[in-house]
Coordinates of C-alpha atoms and ligand atoms in Angstrom, one line a residue:
M167 CA -117.5 88.9 87.3
T168 CA -120.2 88.4 84.6
T169 CA -121.2 85.0 83.2
V170 CA -123.8 83.9 80.8
N171 CA -124.2 80.2 81.6
Y172 CA -125.8 78.3 78.8
D173 CA -127.0 75.3 80.9
R174 CA -130.6 76.2 80.0
A175 CA -129.7 76.1 76.2
V176 CA -128.2 72.6 76.2
S177 CA -131.2 70.8 74.7
Y178 CA -131.6 73.1 71.7
Y179 CA -128.2 74.7 71.2
D180 CA -127.0 72.6 68.4
D181 CA -130.3 72.7 66.5
T182 CA -130.5 76.5 66.7
R183 CA -126.8 77.5 66.7
G184 CA -125.2 74.6 64.9
F185 CA -123.9 74.8 61.4
R186 CA -124.5 73.0 58.1
P187 CA -122.2 69.9 57.7
G188 CA -118.7 70.9 56.7
V189 CA -118.7 74.4 58.0
S190 CA -116.8 73.6 61.2
E191 CA -114.3 71.6 59.2
R192 CA -113.8 74.6 56.9
Y193 CA -113.3 76.8 60.0
R194 CA -110.7 74.4 61.3
E195 CA -108.8 74.4 58.0
A196 CA -108.9 78.2 57.8
V197 CA -107.5 78.5 61.3
L198 CA -104.7 76.0 60.6
K199 CA -103.8 77.9 57.5
L200 CA -103.9 81.2 59.3
T201 CA -101.8 80.2 62.3
G202 CA -99.6 77.5 60.8
A203 CA -100.9 75.2 63.5
D204 CA -100.1 71.5 63.2
A205 CA -100.3 68.2 65.2
G206 CA -97.9 69.5 67.8
T207 CA -99.8 72.8 68.4
R208 CA -101.4 73.0 71.9
I209 CA -104.8 74.6 71.4
L210 CA -107.2 76.0 74.0
E211 CA -110.8 77.0 73.2
L212 CA -112.4 79.5 75.6
A213 CA -116.2 78.9 75.9
I214 CA -116.2 75.6 74.0
G215 CA -119.9 75.1 74.5
T216 CA -121.2 71.9 72.9
G217 CA -118.1 71.6 70.7
V218 CA -119.7 73.0 67.6
I219 CA -116.3 74.5 66.5
G220 CA -113.9 72.3 68.6
L221 CA -115.1 68.8 67.5
P222 CA -113.3 68.7 64.1
F223 CA -110.1 69.8 65.8
I224 CA -110.5 67.0 68.5
A225 CA -111.6 64.4 65.9
A226 CA -108.5 65.2 63.8
G227 CA -106.3 64.5 66.8
H228 CA -105.2 68.0 67.6
S229 CA -104.0 68.7 71.2
Y230 CA -107.2 70.4 72.2
V231 CA -108.4 71.7 75.6
G232 CA -111.8 73.3 76.1
V233 CA -113.1 75.5 79.0
D234 CA -116.7 76.7 79.6
I235 CA -118.7 77.9 82.6
S236 CA -121.5 75.4 81.6
R237 CA -120.9 71.7 82.4
G238 CA -124.1 70.9 80.7
M239 CA -122.9 72.3 77.4
M240 CA -119.6 70.5 77.6
R241 CA -121.3 67.2 78.5
Q242 CA -122.6 67.1 74.9
I243 CA -119.1 66.8 73.5
A244 CA -117.8 63.4 74.5
P245 CA -120.9 61.4 73.1
K246 CA -120.4 63.0 69.7
L247 CA -116.9 61.6 69.6
A248 CA -118.1 58.1 70.4
G249 CA -114.9 57.2 72.2
R250 CA -112.7 58.1 69.2
A251 CA -111.0 60.8 71.2
D252 CA -110.8 62.0 74.8
P253 CA -111.2 65.8 75.0
R254 CA -109.7 67.6 77.9
L255 CA -112.4 69.9 79.4
A256 CA -112.4 72.2 82.4
Q257 CA -115.2 74.3 84.0
A258 CA -114.2 77.9 84.7
D259 CA -115.2 81.5 84.2
I260 CA -113.0 82.7 81.5
T261 CA -113.2 86.3 82.8
V262 CA -111.8 85.3 86.2
A263 CA -109.0 82.8 86.0
L264 CA -108.1 80.1 83.5
P265 CA -107.2 76.8 85.3
F266 CA -104.0 76.4 83.3
A267 CA -100.3 77.0 83.8
T268 CA -98.7 80.2 82.5
V269 CA -97.1 79.9 79.0
S270 CA -98.8 76.5 78.1
F271 CA -100.7 77.0 74.8
D272 CA -99.7 77.9 71.3
L273 CA -103.2 78.9 70.2
V274 CA -106.1 80.2 72.2
Q275 CA -109.4 80.8 70.4
A276 CA -112.7 82.2 71.5
I277 CA -115.7 81.9 69.1
R278 CA -119.1 83.6 69.5
V279 CA -118.5 84.5 73.1
F280 CA -116.7 87.9 73.4
H281 CA -119.9 89.8 72.6
M282 CA -121.4 88.6 75.9
L283 CA -118.3 89.2 78.1
V284 CA -118.4 92.3 80.2
D285 CA -115.0 91.6 81.8
W286 CA -113.5 90.9 78.4
R287 CA -110.2 92.6 79.3
A288 CA -109.7 90.1 82.1
C289 CA -110.3 87.3 79.6
I290 CA -107.7 88.7 77.2
D291 CA -105.2 89.1 80.0
E292 CA -105.7 85.5 81.1
A293 CA -105.4 84.3 77.5
R294 CA -102.2 86.2 77.2
R295 CA -100.9 84.6 80.4
V296 CA -101.4 81.1 79.2
L297 CA -100.1 81.7 75.7
K298 CA -96.5 81.0 74.8
P299 CA -94.5 83.9 73.4
G300 CA -95.5 84.3 69.8
G301 CA -98.6 82.2 70.2
H302 CA -101.9 83.2 68.6
L303 CA -105.0 84.5 70.2
L304 CA -108.1 84.4 68.0
I305 CA -111.3 86.2 68.9
V306 CA -114.0 85.2 66.4
E307 CA -117.5 86.5 66.0
H308 CA -120.0 85.8 63.2
Q309 CA -121.8 88.6 61.4
A310 CA -123.5 89.4 58.1
P311 CA -120.9 90.1 55.4
A312 CA -120.7 93.6 53.9
D313 CA -122.2 92.5 50.6
Q314 CA -125.1 90.7 52.2
G315 CA -127.9 92.5 50.4
D316 CA -131.4 92.3 51.7
P317 CA -131.8 90.6 55.1
P318 CA -133.8 87.3 55.0
P319 CA -137.5 87.6 55.7
W320 CA -137.2 86.0 59.2
A321 CA -135.1 89.0 60.2
L322 CA -138.5 90.8 60.4
V323 CA -139.2 88.8 63.5
Q324 CA -136.4 90.4 65.5
G325 CA -137.5 93.9 64.4
K326 CA -141.1 93.1 65.4
W327 CA -140.0 91.6 68.8
D328 CA -138.0 94.8 69.6
A329 CA -141.0 97.0 68.6
I330 CA -143.3 94.9 70.9
L331 CA -141.0 95.1 73.8
K332 CA -140.6 98.8 73.3
E333 CA -144.4 99.1 73.3
L334 CA -144.3 97.2 76.7
G335 CA -141.6 99.6 78.0
V336 CA -138.7 97.2 77.7
D337 CA -135.4 98.3 76.2
S338 CA -134.4 95.2 74.1
G339 CA -131.0 96.8 73.3
G340 CA -130.3 96.8 77.0
L341 CA -131.2 93.1 77.3
R342 CA -128.8 92.2 74.5
N343 CA -126.2 94.3 76.3
D344 CA -124.7 96.2 73.4
L345 CA -122.1 97.6 75.8
Y346 CA -119.9 94.7 75.0
P347 CA -116.7 95.4 73.0
T348 CA -116.6 96.3 69.4
E349 CA -113.8 95.1 67.1
A350 CA -112.2 98.6 67.2
I351 CA -112.3 98.6 71.0
L352 CA -110.7 95.1 71.2
L353 CA -108.0 96.0 68.7
R354 CA -107.2 99.2 70.7
Y355 CA -106.9 97.2 74.0
L356 CA -104.8 94.5 72.4
R357 CA -102.4 97.1 71.0
S358 CA -102.2 98.9 74.3
I359 CA -100.8 95.6 75.8
S360 CA -98.3 95.3 73.0
A361 CA -100.0 92.7 70.9
D362 CA -99.3 92.6 67.1
T363 CA -103.0 92.4 66.0
R364 CA -105.3 92.8 63.1
A365 CA -108.9 91.8 62.1
I366 CA -109.6 89.6 59.0
D367 CA -112.5 88.0 57.2
L368 CA -111.8 84.3 58.0
L369 CA -114.6 82.4 56.3
I370 CA -118.0 83.0 54.6
Y371 CA -120.6 80.3 55.1
R372 CA -124.4 79.7 54.6
E373 CA -126.6 79.2 57.6
L374 CA -129.3 76.6 57.8
P375 CA -132.6 78.0 56.3
V376 CA -135.2 79.2 58.7
S377 CA -138.8 80.5 58.4
C378 CA -140.4 83.4 60.2
R379 CA -142.6 80.9 62.0
T380 CA -139.6 78.9 63.3
M381 CA -138.0 82.1 64.6
V382 CA -141.3 83.0 66.4
E383 CA -141.4 79.6 67.9
R384 CA -137.8 79.9 69.1
R385 CA -138.7 83.2 70.6
A386 CA -141.8 81.7 72.3
Q387 CA -139.6 79.0 73.8
R388 CA -137.1 81.6 75.1
M389 CA -134.3 80.2 73.1
F390 CA -132.5 83.6 72.8
R391 CA -130.1 84.7 75.5
S392 CA -131.5 88.2 75.4
D393 CA -134.9 86.9 76.4
W394 CA -133.7 85.0 79.5
A395 CA -134.0 88.0 81.8
L396 CA -137.5 89.1 80.7
P397 CA -140.1 88.9 83.5
E398 CA -142.6 86.1 82.9
P399 CA -145.7 88.3 82.5
I400 CA -144.1 90.7 80.0
Y401 CA -142.6 87.7 78.1
R402 CA -146.0 86.0 77.9
L403 CA -147.8 89.1 76.7
A404 CA -145.0 89.9 74.2
T405 CA -145.1 86.4 72.8
R406 CA -148.9 86.5 72.3
M407 CA -148.5 89.8 70.4
L408 CA -145.8 88.3 68.2
Y409 CA -148.0 85.3 67.3
E410 CA -150.8 87.7 66.4
W411 CA -148.4 89.6 64.1
L412 CA -147.2 86.3 62.6
E413 CA -150.7 85.2 61.7
R414 CA -152.0 88.6 60.6
D415 CA -149.2 90.5 59.0
C416 CA -146.1 88.5 58.4
P417 CA -145.4 87.8 54.7
N418 CA -144.5 84.2 53.7
A419 CA -144.5 83.1 57.4
D420 CA -143.6 79.5 56.5
A421 CA -141.1 80.0 53.7
P422 CA -137.6 79.0 54.8
A423 CA -134.8 81.3 53.9
E424 CA -131.1 81.2 54.5
R425 CA -128.4 83.9 54.8
R426 CA -124.7 84.1 54.3
M427 CA -122.6 84.8 57.3
L428 CA -119.0 85.7 57.9
F429 CA -116.6 84.6 60.6
R430 CA -114.7 87.7 61.4
A431 CA -111.5 87.1 63.4
I432 CA -109.2 89.3 65.4
I433 CA -105.8 87.7 65.5
A434 CA -103.3 88.8 68.1
R435 CA -99.7 87.7 68.9
F436 CA -97.8 88.8 72.0
Ligands
SAM751 C1 -122.9 81.2 72.1 S1 -122.1 80.0 73.1 C2 -120.7 79.7 72.0 C3 -120.1 78.3 72.2 C4 -119.1 77.9 71.1 N1 -117.9 78.7 71.2 C5 -119.8 78.0 69.7 O1 -119.4 78.8 68.9 O2 -120.7 77.2 69.5 C6 -121.5 80.8 74.4 C7 -120.8 79.9 75.4 O3 -120.0 80.7 76.3 C8 -120.1 80.2 77.6 N2 -119.8 81.3 78.5 C9 -120.4 82.5 78.6 N3 -119.8 83.3 79.5 C10 -118.8 82.6 80.0 C11 -117.8 82.8 81.0 N4 -117.7 84.0 81.6 N5 -116.9 81.9 81.2 C12 -116.9 80.7 80.6 N6 -117.8 80.4 79.7 C13 -118.8 81.3 79.4 C14 -121.6 79.7 77.7 O4 -121.8 78.8 78.7 C15 -121.7 79.1 76.3 O5 -121.3 77.8 76.3

């Protein structure tokens, strides 16, 4: 069992991982078109978090159930609906057992979570169990599109952070846990369990603009999952070195820049 509980990220999750207005609605429309889902479709979201993706489905009256390991994240959902809807939420580890009956959903979707699941096979097996025959499983991650061009200036911050950690003897790749499944591995596993599956570009969107300084401040406040396991003394030293770099060497430290991103989706039917 491996879980990454986001309880500690509740207060800043939407500000740092939320989308521009309209992006979640465009995501909903893309999924409805892709799967043919309608008002009668029973939808389950694995790792619903604060409802960044799920809210437009719930607000539009879809039959929507969410599950997450973090109660704190899910507690953010109901106030945003201001009583207009009553989302059904359950706390569970999606890599262990889903607290739902076999063959009970038409569509199961997991957004921005598979990259952190070590026991992802168990999660797929559970999704398959609760899906009705012919139902859709969507595994969605966001990534830079192939035609992205130059990365935004603030991407320098990640490179500098990795270099500082390396200097301090920490393998930042290990902290991010890049062992998690690639698209090719997921597709291979899904085919091995007889799924009809493919990967598609679902939606391109623009992120909210960010400056290098903002990224450094987020790092300094340990807002990134990969920093949560860093020992305090190393973390403090690394943060000080990052601020020194920001003030001394970072070009255009305060200029906000945005980037285009892609929702890449694996779609599987059993
Ligand atoms: C990056 S957030 C994504 C939330 C939402 N899907 C979104 O796109 O905004 C990851 C979420 O996965 C949840 N999570 C991580 N591992 C989990 C597990 N094994 N079981 C259930 N939830 C998990 C975290 O608590 C967090 O809410």
